[in-house]
PDB file of C-alpha atoms in Angstrom:
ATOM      1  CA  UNK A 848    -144.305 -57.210  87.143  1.00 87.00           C
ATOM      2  CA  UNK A 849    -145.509 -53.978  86.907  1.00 93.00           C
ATOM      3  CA  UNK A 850    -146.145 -51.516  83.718  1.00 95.00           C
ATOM      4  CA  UNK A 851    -143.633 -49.801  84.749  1.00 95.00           C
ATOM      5  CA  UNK A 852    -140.727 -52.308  85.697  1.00 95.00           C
ATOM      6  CA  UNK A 853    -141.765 -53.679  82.055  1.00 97.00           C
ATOM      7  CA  UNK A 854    -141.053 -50.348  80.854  1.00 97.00           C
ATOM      8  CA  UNK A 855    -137.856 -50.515  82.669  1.00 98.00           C
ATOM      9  CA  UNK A 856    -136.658 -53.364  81.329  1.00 98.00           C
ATOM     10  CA  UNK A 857    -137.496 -52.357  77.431  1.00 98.00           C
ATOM     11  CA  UNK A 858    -135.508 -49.356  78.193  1.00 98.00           C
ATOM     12  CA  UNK A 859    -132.391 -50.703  79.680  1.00 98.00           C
ATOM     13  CA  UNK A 860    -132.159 -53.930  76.575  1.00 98.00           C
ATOM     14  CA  UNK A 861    -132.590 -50.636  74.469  1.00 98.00           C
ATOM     15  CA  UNK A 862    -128.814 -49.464  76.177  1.00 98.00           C
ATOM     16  CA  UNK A 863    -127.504 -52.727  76.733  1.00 98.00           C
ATOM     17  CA  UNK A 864    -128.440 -54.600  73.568  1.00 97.00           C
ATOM     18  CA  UNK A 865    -128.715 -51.699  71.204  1.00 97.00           C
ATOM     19  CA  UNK A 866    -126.390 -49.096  71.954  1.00 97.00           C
ATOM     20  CA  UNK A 867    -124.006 -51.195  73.727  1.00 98.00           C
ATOM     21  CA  UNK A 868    -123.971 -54.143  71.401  1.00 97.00           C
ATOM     22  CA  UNK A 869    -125.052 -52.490  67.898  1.00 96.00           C
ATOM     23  CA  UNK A 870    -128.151 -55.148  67.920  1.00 97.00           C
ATOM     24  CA  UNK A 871    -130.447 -52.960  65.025  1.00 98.00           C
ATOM     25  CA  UNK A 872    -133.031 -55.811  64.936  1.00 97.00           C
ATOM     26  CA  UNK A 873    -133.923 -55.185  68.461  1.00 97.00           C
ATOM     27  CA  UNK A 874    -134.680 -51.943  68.057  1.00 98.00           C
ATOM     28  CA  UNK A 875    -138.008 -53.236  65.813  1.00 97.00           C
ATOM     29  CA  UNK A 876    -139.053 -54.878  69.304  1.00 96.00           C
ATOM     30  CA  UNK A 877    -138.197 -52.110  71.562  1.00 97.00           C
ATOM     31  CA  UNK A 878    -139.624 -49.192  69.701  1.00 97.00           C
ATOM     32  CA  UNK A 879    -142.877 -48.542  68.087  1.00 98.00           C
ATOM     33  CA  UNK A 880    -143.646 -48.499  64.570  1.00 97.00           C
ATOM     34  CA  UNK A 881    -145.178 -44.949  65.371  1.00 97.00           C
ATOM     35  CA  UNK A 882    -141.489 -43.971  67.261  1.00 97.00           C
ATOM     36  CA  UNK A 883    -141.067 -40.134  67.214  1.00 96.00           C
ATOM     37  CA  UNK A 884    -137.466 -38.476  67.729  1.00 94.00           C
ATOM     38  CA  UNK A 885    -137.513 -35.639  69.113  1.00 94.00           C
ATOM     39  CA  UNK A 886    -133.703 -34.574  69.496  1.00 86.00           C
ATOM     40  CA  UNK A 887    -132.675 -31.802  67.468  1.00 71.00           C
ATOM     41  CA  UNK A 888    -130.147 -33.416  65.107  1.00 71.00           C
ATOM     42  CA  UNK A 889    -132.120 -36.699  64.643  1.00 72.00           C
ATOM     43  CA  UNK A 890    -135.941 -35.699  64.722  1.00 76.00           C
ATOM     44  CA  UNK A 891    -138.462 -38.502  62.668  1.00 87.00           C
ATOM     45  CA  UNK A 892    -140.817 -41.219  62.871  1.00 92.00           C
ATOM     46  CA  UNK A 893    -140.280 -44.785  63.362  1.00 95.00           C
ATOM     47  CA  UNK A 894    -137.369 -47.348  64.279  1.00 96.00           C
ATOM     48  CA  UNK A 895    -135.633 -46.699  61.611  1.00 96.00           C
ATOM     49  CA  UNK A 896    -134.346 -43.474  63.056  1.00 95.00           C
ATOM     50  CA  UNK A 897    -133.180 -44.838  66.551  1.00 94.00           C
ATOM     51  CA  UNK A 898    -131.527 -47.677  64.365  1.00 96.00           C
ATOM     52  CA  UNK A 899    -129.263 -44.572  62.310  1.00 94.00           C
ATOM     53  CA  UNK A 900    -128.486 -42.919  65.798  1.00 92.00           C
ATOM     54  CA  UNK A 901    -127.205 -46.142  66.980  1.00 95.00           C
ATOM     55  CA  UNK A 902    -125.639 -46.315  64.067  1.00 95.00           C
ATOM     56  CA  UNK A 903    -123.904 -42.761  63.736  1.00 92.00           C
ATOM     57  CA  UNK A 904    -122.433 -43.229  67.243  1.00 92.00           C
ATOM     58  CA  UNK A 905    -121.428 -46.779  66.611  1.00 96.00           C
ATOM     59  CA  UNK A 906    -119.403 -45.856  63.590  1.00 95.00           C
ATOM     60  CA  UNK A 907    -117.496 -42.651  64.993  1.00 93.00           C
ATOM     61  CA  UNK A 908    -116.779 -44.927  68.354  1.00 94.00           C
ATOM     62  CA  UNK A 909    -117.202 -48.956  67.743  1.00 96.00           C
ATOM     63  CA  UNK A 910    -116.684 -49.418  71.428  1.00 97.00           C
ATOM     64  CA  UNK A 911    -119.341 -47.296  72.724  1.00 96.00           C
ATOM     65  CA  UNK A 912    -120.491 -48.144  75.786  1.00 98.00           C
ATOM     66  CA  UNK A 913    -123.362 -46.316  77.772  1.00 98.00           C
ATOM     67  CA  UNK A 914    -123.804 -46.421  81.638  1.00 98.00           C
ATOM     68  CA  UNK A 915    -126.948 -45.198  83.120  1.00 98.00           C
ATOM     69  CA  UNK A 916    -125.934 -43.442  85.829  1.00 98.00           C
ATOM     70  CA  UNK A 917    -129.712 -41.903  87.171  1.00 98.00           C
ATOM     71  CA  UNK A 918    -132.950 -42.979  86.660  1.00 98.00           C
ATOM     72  CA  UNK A 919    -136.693 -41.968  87.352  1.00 98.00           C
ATOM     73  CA  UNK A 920    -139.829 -43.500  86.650  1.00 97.00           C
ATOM     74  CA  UNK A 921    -142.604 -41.335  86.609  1.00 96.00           C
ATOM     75  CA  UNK A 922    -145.646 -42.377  85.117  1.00 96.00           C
ATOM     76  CA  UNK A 923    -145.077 -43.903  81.462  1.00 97.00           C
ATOM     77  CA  UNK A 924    -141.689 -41.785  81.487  1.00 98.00           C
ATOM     78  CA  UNK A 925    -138.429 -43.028  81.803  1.00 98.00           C
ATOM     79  CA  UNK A 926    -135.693 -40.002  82.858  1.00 98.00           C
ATOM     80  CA  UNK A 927    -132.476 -41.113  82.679  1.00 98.00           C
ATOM     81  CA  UNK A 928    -128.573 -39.766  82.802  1.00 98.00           C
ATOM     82  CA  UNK A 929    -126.067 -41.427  81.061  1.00 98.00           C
ATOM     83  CA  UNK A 930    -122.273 -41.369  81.014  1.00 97.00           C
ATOM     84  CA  UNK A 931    -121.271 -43.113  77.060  1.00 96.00           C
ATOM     85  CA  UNK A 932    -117.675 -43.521  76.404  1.00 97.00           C
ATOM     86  CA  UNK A 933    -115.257 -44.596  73.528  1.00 96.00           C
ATOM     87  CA  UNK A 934    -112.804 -43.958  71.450  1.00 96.00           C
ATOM     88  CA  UNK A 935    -112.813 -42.034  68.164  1.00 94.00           C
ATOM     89  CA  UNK A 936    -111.543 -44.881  66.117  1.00 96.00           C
ATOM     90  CA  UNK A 937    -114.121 -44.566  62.895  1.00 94.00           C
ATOM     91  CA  UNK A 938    -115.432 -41.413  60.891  1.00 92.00           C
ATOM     92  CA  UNK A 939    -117.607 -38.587  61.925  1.00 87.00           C
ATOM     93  CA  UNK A 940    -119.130 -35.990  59.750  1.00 83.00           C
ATOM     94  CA  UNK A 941    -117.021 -36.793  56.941  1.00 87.00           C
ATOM     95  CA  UNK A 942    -113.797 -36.260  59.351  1.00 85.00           C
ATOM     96  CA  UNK A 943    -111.340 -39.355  59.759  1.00 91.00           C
ATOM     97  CA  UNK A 944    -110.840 -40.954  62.993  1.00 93.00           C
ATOM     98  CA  UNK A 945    -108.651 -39.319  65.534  1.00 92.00           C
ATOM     99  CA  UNK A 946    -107.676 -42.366  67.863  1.00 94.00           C
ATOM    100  CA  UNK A 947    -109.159 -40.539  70.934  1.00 93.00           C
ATOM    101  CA  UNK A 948    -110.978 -41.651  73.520  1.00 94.00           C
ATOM    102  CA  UNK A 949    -114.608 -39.803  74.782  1.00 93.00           C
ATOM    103  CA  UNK A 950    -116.781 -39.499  77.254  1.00 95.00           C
ATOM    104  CA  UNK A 951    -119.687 -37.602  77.366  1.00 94.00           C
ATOM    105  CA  UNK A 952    -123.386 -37.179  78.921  1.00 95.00           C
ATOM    106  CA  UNK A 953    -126.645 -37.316  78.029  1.00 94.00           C
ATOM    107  CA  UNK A 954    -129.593 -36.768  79.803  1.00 96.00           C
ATOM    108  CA  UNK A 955    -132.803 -38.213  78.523  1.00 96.00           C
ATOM    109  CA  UNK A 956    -136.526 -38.685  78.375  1.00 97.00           C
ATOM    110  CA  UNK A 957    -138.654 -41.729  77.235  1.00 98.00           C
ATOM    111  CA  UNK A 958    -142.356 -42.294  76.671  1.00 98.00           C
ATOM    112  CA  UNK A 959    -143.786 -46.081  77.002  1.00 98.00           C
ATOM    113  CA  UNK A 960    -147.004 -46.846  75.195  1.00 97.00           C
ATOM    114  CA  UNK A 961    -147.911 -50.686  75.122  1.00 96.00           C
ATOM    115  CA  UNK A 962    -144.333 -51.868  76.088  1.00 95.00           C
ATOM    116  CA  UNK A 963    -142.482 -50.268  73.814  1.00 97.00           C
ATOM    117  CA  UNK A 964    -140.779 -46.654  73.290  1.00 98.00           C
ATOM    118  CA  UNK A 965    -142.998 -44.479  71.429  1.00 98.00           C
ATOM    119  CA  UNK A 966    -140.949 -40.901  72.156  1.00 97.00           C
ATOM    120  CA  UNK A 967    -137.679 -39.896  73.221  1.00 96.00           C
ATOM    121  CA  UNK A 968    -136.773 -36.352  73.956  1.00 95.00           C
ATOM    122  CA  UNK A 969    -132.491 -36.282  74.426  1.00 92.00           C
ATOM    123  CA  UNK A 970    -129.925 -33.805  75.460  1.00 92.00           C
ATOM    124  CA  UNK A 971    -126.449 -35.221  74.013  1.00 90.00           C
ATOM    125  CA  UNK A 972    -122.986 -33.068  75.201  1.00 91.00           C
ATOM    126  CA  UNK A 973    -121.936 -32.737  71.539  1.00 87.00           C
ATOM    127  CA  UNK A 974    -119.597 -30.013  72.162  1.00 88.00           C
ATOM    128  CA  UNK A 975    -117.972 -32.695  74.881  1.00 91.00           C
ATOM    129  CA  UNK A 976    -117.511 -34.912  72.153  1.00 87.00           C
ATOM    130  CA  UNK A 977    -116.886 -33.289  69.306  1.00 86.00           C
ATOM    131  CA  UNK A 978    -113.575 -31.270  71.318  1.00 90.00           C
ATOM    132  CA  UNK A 979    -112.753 -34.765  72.721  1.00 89.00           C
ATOM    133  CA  UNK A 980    -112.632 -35.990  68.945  1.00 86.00           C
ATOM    134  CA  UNK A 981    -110.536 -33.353  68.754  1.00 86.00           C
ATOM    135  CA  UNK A 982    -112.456 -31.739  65.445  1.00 85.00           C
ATOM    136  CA  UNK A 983    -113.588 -28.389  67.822  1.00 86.00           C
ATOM    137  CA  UNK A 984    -110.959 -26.728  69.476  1.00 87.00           C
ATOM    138  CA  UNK A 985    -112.359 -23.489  71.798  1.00 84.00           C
ATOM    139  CA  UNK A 986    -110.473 -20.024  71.670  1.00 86.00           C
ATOM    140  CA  UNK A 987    -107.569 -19.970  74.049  1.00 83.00           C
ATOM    141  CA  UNK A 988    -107.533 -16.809  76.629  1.00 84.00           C
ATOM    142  CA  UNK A 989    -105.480 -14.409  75.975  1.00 82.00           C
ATOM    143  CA  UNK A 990    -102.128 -14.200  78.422  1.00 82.00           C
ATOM    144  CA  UNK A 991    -102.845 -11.224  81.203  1.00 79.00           C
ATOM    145  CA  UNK A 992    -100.878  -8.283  80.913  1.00 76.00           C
ATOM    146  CA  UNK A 993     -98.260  -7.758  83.666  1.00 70.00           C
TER     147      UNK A 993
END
């Protein structure tokens, strides 16, 4: 198997087992000790920070699921597109649970040192989720004058 199928299959037990399946101890496996975040609303070092972004999404929406819907290998990067979906059933941001179900996309980037994930560089569609949850609304347009 190549480095890069290897690097394949890290990455997809990292959707299936982690995000999928809430499985925090195999997130010790899958990344790095050394693990840097590099989204915006999670940056940090170390598992320990992939393990509270699994958990943050797995509270708001217990049945998360993520598909990955696109994928490129390029070197020791993984670019991927996934479609997560769920339903708002726990709390967010201090807000109670709404009931409603989600979907939303996320495009992202992983680098592979050794087998394991040592950076990830993500886009989430917050705004997607946060107006599915129902705790955004967006300005209506006003009516056209006749």
């Amino acid at each position: 198997m190549s480095e890069q199928d290897k690097n394949v299959a890290v990455y997809r037990r990292l959707i299936d087992e982690c995000f999928n399946k809430g499985d925090l101890d195999a997130v010790d496996a899958i990344a790095a000790p050394h693990f840097v975040e590099h989204e915006v609303q999670a940056e940090g070092v170390g598992p320990d920070v992939l393990k509270a972004a699994i958990t943050f999404l797995r509270t708001a929406m217990p049945d998360l699921r993520f598909e990955i819907e696109d994928m490129a290998v390029v070197g020791d990067r993984i670019w991927s597109r996934i479609e997560a979906t769920g339903t708002h059933n726990g709390p967010i941001f201090g807000l109670p649970a709404t009931g409603n179900p989600v979907r939303m996309g996320f495009m992202d980037v992983s680098r592979f040192e050794n087998g394991q994930i040592v950076e990830h560089w993500g886009i989430p569609d917050n705004l997607a989720m946060l107006l599915q949850m129902g705790i955004v609304t967006l300005p209506q347009p006003e009516p056209a004058a006749d």
